[in-house]
Amino acid sequence: MPNVHTLVLYIENRYPVDGSQHRLLLALYSALPNLTTLHLLKLDTTSSLQHTLSLTQYAPQSRIPTLRHLGIQRGFFRTVQEVIGTVRTQKDVLRSIEIRRTCIPSVVDLLAVLQRELPCLENVEFEENTVGPWDDVWFRWADGEYDRGRHAREMVEEKGVRQTLDEMIAGLRLVRPRS
């Protein structure tokens, strides 16, 4: 399927997962030689008691030379290492990463990996994420702005990815929403 450039995987874990699903995904990735954009939506590795899910079961296991954009949205992860492992697999080719409305423990570790290990990164979108069921991720920016990551778009255009990630790490705040 050489004409397919974008793949959106909407993953629900309401039903038991078996190994054949993962083998089929590996075949799908290899059948997409020109894949530039991959979005992984609604992957929950925390709530299933019957089976264990992992981002690595759904993400490509090897580098995709044409992949430029990775999006992870509305996910829940047991460990930050799941996300870091997926990012590191594609680190030499990714130009853009988008993580939205996702629960990731130890956000600062992920931001540090994005800053240090992705040499080609040109854009980062990191909005409305949490580190657990109770703590929202907020950023206090150098210009005084305080938000859940939306200001990053402007910062990337103005100051570049590295400085934006510096400010995100320095200004990271965890806020428990009022009930």
XYZ file of N, CA and C in Angstrom:
537
model
N 0.828 -1.176 0.000
C 0.000 0.000 0.000
C 0.880 1.251 0.000
N 1.567 1.496 -1.085
C 2.513 2.614 -1.131
C 1.860 3.993 -1.103
N 0.567 4.088 -1.397
C -0.092 5.391 -1.409
C -0.618 5.817 -0.044
N -0.507 4.974 0.958
C -0.979 5.310 2.303
C 0.158 5.987 3.066
N -0.103 7.208 3.533
C 0.912 7.973 4.250
C 0.562 8.183 5.723
N -0.716 8.044 6.065
C -1.174 8.272 7.434
C -1.948 7.065 7.930
N -1.643 6.654 9.156
C -2.355 5.541 9.784
C -2.832 5.998 11.152
N -4.129 5.845 11.403
C -4.715 6.159 12.700
C -5.223 4.856 13.292
N -4.637 4.455 14.417
C -5.081 3.250 15.114
C -5.903 3.670 16.319
N -7.176 3.345 16.286
C -8.063 3.623 17.412
C -8.168 2.321 18.191
N -7.607 2.307 19.370
C -7.444 1.062 20.115
C -8.354 1.078 21.336
N -9.259 0.145 21.403
C -10.100 -0.045 22.586
C -9.707 -1.366 23.199
N -9.730 -1.464 24.497
C -9.372 -2.732 25.117
C -10.542 -3.336 25.886
N -11.722 -3.200 25.342
C -12.898 -3.794 25.978
C -12.907 -5.309 25.851
N -12.219 -5.804 24.862
C -12.231 -7.235 24.596
C -10.849 -7.815 24.838
N -10.775 -9.097 25.164
C -9.456 -9.703 25.379
C -8.565 -9.552 24.146
N -7.316 -9.301 24.394
C -6.340 -9.122 23.322
C -5.599 -10.429 23.128
N -5.412 -10.814 21.883
C -4.606 -12.010 21.634
C -3.410 -11.640 20.766
N -2.444 -12.520 20.719
C -1.199 -12.250 20.007
C -1.358 -12.023 18.524
N -2.411 -12.562 17.914
C -2.564 -12.419 16.466
C -2.773 -10.963 16.066
N -3.400 -10.181 16.938
C -3.607 -8.769 16.618
C -2.268 -8.051 16.442
N -1.317 -8.384 17.279
C -0.024 -7.716 17.203
C 0.755 -8.155 15.972
N 0.683 -9.412 15.629
C 1.361 -9.883 14.414
C 0.770 -9.214 13.183
N -0.537 -9.030 13.180
C -1.178 -8.363 12.047
C -0.724 -6.907 11.938
N -0.542 -6.250 13.064
C -0.056 -4.871 13.018
C 1.350 -4.785 12.447
N 2.209 -5.712 12.816
C 3.565 -5.718 12.255
C 3.514 -5.886 10.743
N 2.618 -6.744 10.268
C 2.457 -6.925 8.823
C 1.913 -5.646 8.180
N 0.991 -4.986 8.872
C 0.439 -3.738 8.348
C 1.531 -2.673 8.223
N 2.338 -2.508 9.250
C 3.428 -1.523 9.186
C 4.379 -1.821 8.031
N 4.699 -3.081 7.834
C 5.632 -3.411 6.747
C 4.987 -3.233 5.375
N 3.656 -3.240 5.315
C 2.958 -3.037 4.041
C 2.778 -1.554 3.707
N 3.239 -0.683 4.599
C 3.107 0.763 4.387
C 4.497 1.396 4.255
N 5.137 1.242 3.107
C 6.519 1.717 2.957
C 6.670 3.236 2.986
N 5.578 3.968 2.784
C 5.657 5.429 2.753
C 4.917 6.087 3.913
N 4.765 5.364 5.012
C 4.057 5.888 6.179
C 4.822 7.073 6.769
N 4.164 8.230 6.825
C 4.797 9.422 7.391
C 4.173 9.837 8.719
N 2.919 9.448 8.952
C 2.206 9.878 10.149
C 1.519 8.694 10.803
N 1.748 8.529 12.093
C 1.115 7.459 12.862
C 0.465 8.063 14.100
N -0.843 7.842 14.242
C -1.584 8.284 15.422
C -2.078 7.056 16.166
N -1.768 6.982 17.450
C -2.247 5.908 18.315
C -3.244 6.532 19.284
N -4.507 6.124 19.183
C -5.568 6.734 19.975
C -6.171 5.750 20.965
N -6.389 6.221 22.154
C -7.156 5.535 23.193
C -6.565 4.203 23.625
N -5.281 4.155 23.817
C -4.638 2.942 24.322
C -4.533 3.047 25.835
N -5.079 2.072 26.542
C -5.068 2.050 28.004
C -4.303 0.824 28.468
N -3.141 1.018 29.066
C -2.347 -0.116 29.552
C -2.504 -0.296 31.055
N -3.435 0.432 31.671
C -3.537 0.387 33.128
C -4.769 -0.320 33.654
N -5.857 -0.351 32.912
C -7.128 -0.739 33.522
C -7.535 -2.188 33.320
N -6.860 -2.909 32.486
C -7.297 -4.261 32.186
C -6.730 -5.261 33.186
N -7.601 -6.005 33.810
C -7.160 -7.039 34.744
C -7.012 -8.383 34.047
N -7.693 -8.570 32.922
C -7.689 -9.860 32.233
C -6.468 -10.047 31.345
N -5.920 -9.000 30.851
C -4.792 -9.107 29.934
C -3.915 -7.868 30.068
N -2.714 -7.982 29.631
C -1.771 -6.875 29.733
C -1.575 -6.251 28.365
N -1.746 -4.957 28.310
C -1.500 -4.217 27.077
C -0.237 -3.391 27.251
N 0.382 -3.092 26.155
C 1.562 -2.244 26.179
C 1.604 -1.455 24.883
N 2.097 -0.247 24.967
C 2.249 0.562 23.759
C 3.133 -0.149 22.750
N 4.123 -0.877 23.241
C 5.039 -1.562 22.330
C 4.342 -2.647 21.517
N 3.182 -3.110 21.971
C 2.438 -4.097 21.192
C 1.768 -3.462 19.974
N 1.545 -2.167 20.025
C 0.828 -1.491 18.946
C 1.716 -0.585 18.103
N 2.802 -0.144 18.657
C 3.715 0.737 17.927
C 4.692 -0.100 17.109
N 5.269 0.477 16.081
C 6.259 -0.256 15.285
C 7.439 -0.700 16.148
N 7.891 -1.921 15.917
C 8.999 -2.476 16.694
C 10.361 -2.083 16.130
N 10.372 -1.637 14.907
C 11.627 -1.200 14.305
C 11.409 0.170 13.661
N 12.499 0.822 13.355
C 12.432 2.171 12.794
C 11.756 2.148 11.431
N 10.852 3.087 11.227
C 10.215 3.286 9.926
C 10.900 4.501 9.306
N 11.696 4.316 8.254
C 12.512 5.416 7.719
C 11.715 6.633 7.258
N 10.455 6.442 6.868
C 9.666 7.554 6.346
C 8.824 8.249 7.413
N 8.751 7.697 8.626
C 7.886 8.252 9.676
C 8.411 9.607 10.142
N 7.553 10.616 10.110
C 7.946 11.957 10.533
C 7.128 12.462 11.719
N 5.897 11.979 11.872
C 5.007 12.478 12.925
C 4.429 11.307 13.712
N 4.538 11.379 15.033
C 3.943 10.389 15.921
C 2.974 11.105 16.845
N 1.743 10.645 16.862
C 0.734 11.214 17.742
C 0.214 10.161 18.702
N 0.110 10.525 19.959
C -0.470 9.655 20.980
C -1.540 10.482 21.673
N -2.782 10.003 21.614
C -3.880 10.774 22.180
C -4.805 9.891 23.003
N -5.285 10.465 24.093
C -6.238 9.821 25.007
C -5.764 8.454 25.481
N -4.491 8.355 25.816
C -3.936 7.104 26.308
C -3.713 7.132 27.809
N -3.555 5.953 28.378
C -3.246 5.791 29.800
C -2.128 4.772 29.895
N -1.000 5.179 30.451
C 0.164 4.296 30.479
C 0.606 3.993 31.898
N 0.957 2.749 32.105
C 1.436 2.289 33.406
C 2.788 2.905 33.740
N 3.668 2.970 32.752
C 5.007 3.526 32.973
C 5.369 4.472 31.836
N 6.231 5.418 32.138
C 6.717 6.335 31.114
C 7.628 5.603 30.134
N 8.227 4.499 30.566
C 9.151 3.753 29.708
C 8.476 3.230 28.437
N 7.169 2.947 28.504
C 6.457 2.499 27.302
C 6.525 3.567 26.215
N 6.263 4.797 26.595
C 6.265 5.897 25.630
C 7.699 6.210 25.195
N 8.616 6.244 26.146
C 10.018 6.528 25.827
C 10.576 5.484 24.870
N 10.270 4.219 25.082
C 10.754 3.157 24.198
C 10.269 3.332 22.775
N 9.004 3.694 22.617
C 8.445 3.912 21.281
C 9.100 5.116 20.613
N 9.280 6.185 21.356
C 9.922 7.387 20.811
C 11.367 7.085 20.414
N 12.082 6.360 21.259
C 13.486 6.047 20.957
C 13.629 5.183 19.711
N 12.683 4.300 19.465
C 12.741 3.466 18.263
C 12.740 4.329 17.005
N 12.024 5.441 17.036
C 11.879 6.305 15.859
C 12.686 7.600 15.973
N 13.588 7.685 16.940
C 14.224 8.962 17.272
C 15.012 9.609 16.135
N 15.556 8.833 15.234
C 16.366 9.410 14.155
C 15.543 9.956 12.998
N 14.252 9.653 12.964
C 13.432 10.085 11.837
C 12.305 11.038 12.229
N 11.872 11.021 13.488
C 10.738 11.855 13.897
C 11.063 13.339 13.805
N 10.154 14.082 13.196
C 10.270 15.534 13.117
C 9.255 16.210 14.047
N 8.175 15.479 14.359
C 7.092 16.058 15.141
C 6.504 14.994 16.056
N 6.204 15.396 17.279
C 5.538 14.493 18.212
C 4.407 15.248 18.892
N 3.293 14.565 19.017
C 2.095 15.163 19.591
C 1.565 14.207 20.656
N 1.465 14.693 21.874
C 0.901 13.892 22.958
C -0.175 14.746 23.614
N -1.420 14.265 23.540
C -2.562 15.033 24.044
C -3.483 14.157 24.889
N -4.018 14.785 25.932
C -5.012 14.138 26.796
C -4.601 12.722 27.177
N -3.354 12.585 27.579
C -2.782 11.281 27.890
C -2.235 11.292 29.311
N -2.386 10.168 29.988
C -1.868 10.009 31.344
C -0.538 9.267 31.273
N 0.537 9.965 31.633
C 1.883 9.395 31.573
C 2.595 9.699 32.886
N 2.966 8.674 33.648
C 3.752 8.940 34.854
C 5.118 9.527 34.478
N 5.644 10.372 35.306
C 6.980 10.947 35.138
C 7.148 11.681 33.807
N 6.316 12.670 33.614
C 6.329 13.479 32.397
C 7.692 14.122 32.160
N 8.357 14.544 33.212
C 9.642 15.223 33.053
C 10.665 14.303 32.388
N 10.616 13.005 32.674
C 11.537 12.066 32.021
C 11.292 12.017 30.515
N 10.028 11.998 30.123
C 9.695 11.979 28.698
C 10.150 13.269 28.017
N 9.885 14.404 28.632
C 10.307 15.677 28.043
C 11.825 15.743 27.903
N 12.545 15.211 28.877
C 14.013 15.203 28.811
C 14.509 14.334 27.661
N 13.863 13.197 27.421
C 14.239 12.338 26.290
C 13.970 13.061 24.977
N 12.824 13.722 24.869
C 12.519 14.479 23.651
C 13.580 15.550 23.416
N 14.005 16.188 24.476
C 14.981 17.271 24.363
C 16.370 16.760 23.983
N 16.805 15.684 24.603
C 18.185 15.212 24.430
C 18.385 14.248 23.268
N 17.384 13.418 22.973
C 17.634 12.276 22.100
C 16.986 12.335 20.721
N 16.219 13.350 20.426
C 15.589 13.449 19.111
C 16.214 14.595 18.328
N 17.278 14.323 17.585
C 18.034 15.388 16.922
C 17.262 16.112 15.825
N 16.296 15.465 15.217
C 15.588 16.062 14.083
C 14.265 16.712 14.475
N 13.926 16.704 15.757
C 12.625 17.196 16.202
C 12.455 18.676 15.880
N 11.375 18.993 15.162
C 11.074 20.368 14.770
C 9.814 20.898 15.431
N 8.974 19.994 15.947
C 7.712 20.419 16.542
C 7.338 19.480 17.678
N 6.818 20.052 18.746
C 6.306 19.257 19.854
C 4.983 19.871 20.301
N 3.987 19.018 20.439
C 2.696 19.430 20.980
C 2.422 18.520 22.160
N 2.222 19.112 23.317
C 2.088 18.360 24.556
C 1.009 19.059 25.370
N -0.251 18.670 25.152
C -1.362 19.426 25.725
C -2.322 18.561 26.530
N -2.800 19.147 27.633
C -3.865 18.583 28.462
C -3.563 17.169 28.943
N -2.337 16.942 29.370
C -1.937 15.627 29.863
C -2.016 15.574 31.384
N -1.968 14.359 31.911
C -1.978 14.141 33.353
C -0.866 13.161 33.712
N -0.522 13.117 34.998
C 0.456 12.138 35.460
C -0.198 11.072 36.327
N -1.450 11.165 36.510
C -2.199 10.196 37.299
C -3.652 10.619 37.309
N -4.474 9.895 38.016
C -5.892 10.241 38.003
C -6.192 11.577 38.673
N -5.223 12.122 39.417
C -5.525 13.333 40.179
C -4.710 14.552 39.787
N -3.650 14.410 39.051
C -2.749 15.536 38.809
C -2.673 15.915 37.333
N -3.094 17.138 37.028
C -2.980 17.680 35.671
C -1.591 18.284 35.485
N -1.093 18.218 34.261
C 0.196 18.819 33.927
C -0.050 20.252 33.448
N 0.582 21.209 34.122
C 0.533 22.621 33.757
C 1.958 23.112 33.567
N 2.107 24.189 32.817
C 3.421 24.786 32.602
C 3.369 26.278 32.907
N 4.372 26.762 33.616
C 4.564 28.200 33.792
C 5.692 28.579 32.836
N 5.360 29.392 31.845
C 6.303 29.773 30.801
C 7.122 30.977 31.234
N 8.264 31.181 30.597
C 9.165 32.285 30.934
C 8.495 33.645 30.745
N 7.529 33.724 29.830
C 6.846 34.998 29.596
C 5.679 35.227 30.554
N 5.522 34.340 31.544
C 4.466 34.507 32.540
C 3.186 33.749 32.236
N 3.054 33.262 31.037
C 1.868 32.480 30.654
C 1.822 31.200 31.497
N 0.614 30.760 31.824
C 0.426 29.558 32.641
C -0.706 28.759 32.006
N -0.398 27.578 31.457
C -1.433 26.799 30.789
C -1.084 25.319 30.782
N -1.905 24.523 30.088
C -1.715 23.074 30.047
C -0.962 22.636 28.793
N -0.218 23.527 28.180
C 0.633 23.169 27.056
C 0.312 23.866 25.753
N -0.788 24.574 25.680
C -1.173 25.217 24.417
C -0.173 26.270 23.956
N 0.488 26.906 24.888
C 1.451 27.967 24.570
C 2.688 27.407 23.853
N 2.882 26.103 23.912
C 4.071 25.484 23.300
C 4.129 25.733 21.797
N 2.976 25.745 21.135
C 2.970 25.980 19.683
C 3.632 27.306 19.333
N 3.233 28.355 20.051
C 3.815 29.673 19.810
C 5.300 29.683 20.156
N 5.635 29.014 21.252
C 7.031 28.985 21.700
C 7.927 28.280 20.685
N 7.449 27.183 20.105
C 8.245 26.454 19.109
C 8.526 27.358 17.915
N 7.510 28.085 17.455
C 7.703 28.997 16.325
C 8.674 30.121 16.672
N 8.557 30.619 17.891
C 9.355 31.770 18.308
C 10.783 31.402 18.716
N 10.933 30.320 19.496
C 12.230 30.014 20.102
C 12.827 28.679 19.690
N 12.066 27.853 18.995
C 12.563 26.538 18.603
C 12.210 25.462 19.621
N 12.375 24.224 19.204
C 11.962 23.083 20.019
C 12.800 22.945 21.283
N 14.107 23.050 21.175
C 14.979 22.820 22.338
C 14.679 23.798 23.473
N 14.579 25.071 23.149
C 14.304 26.060 24.190
C 12.890 25.889 24.746
N 11.944 25.515 23.895
C 10.584 25.264 24.368
C 10.573 24.107 25.356
N 11.277 23.025 25.035
C 11.349 21.889 25.957
C 12.063 22.280 27.249
N 13.101 23.122 27.163
C 13.758 23.645 28.373
C 12.738 24.328 29.282
N 11.935 25.205 28.681
C 10.938 25.938 29.462
C 9.861 25.012 30.014
N 9.487 24.003 29.241
C 8.472 23.066 29.721
C 8.983 22.303 30.946
N 10.223 21.854 30.883
C 10.800 21.111 32.011
C 10.940 22.027 33.230
N 11.442 23.240 33.017
C 11.637 24.175 34.129
C 10.312 24.640 34.727
N 9.298 24.762 33.897
C 8.024 25.307 34.363
C 6.961 24.279 34.668
N 7.331 23.007 34.691
C 6.357 21.935 34.919
C 5.738 22.049 36.306
N 4.425 22.002 36.354
C 3.682 22.020 37.615
C 2.608 20.943 37.546
N 2.421 20.247 38.642
C 1.343 19.268 38.729
C 0.258 19.875 39.605
N -0.938 19.940 39.076
C -2.032 20.601 39.775
C -3.180 19.623 39.935
N -3.651 19.491 41.151
C -4.812 18.651 41.423
C -6.063 19.486 41.158
N -6.903 19.056 40.191
C -8.103 19.834 39.877
C -9.045 19.907 41.078
N -9.742 21.002 41.173
C -10.741 21.144 42.243
C -11.954 20.297 41.918
N -12.504 19.685 42.935
C -13.697 18.861 42.675
C -14.972 19.621 42.861
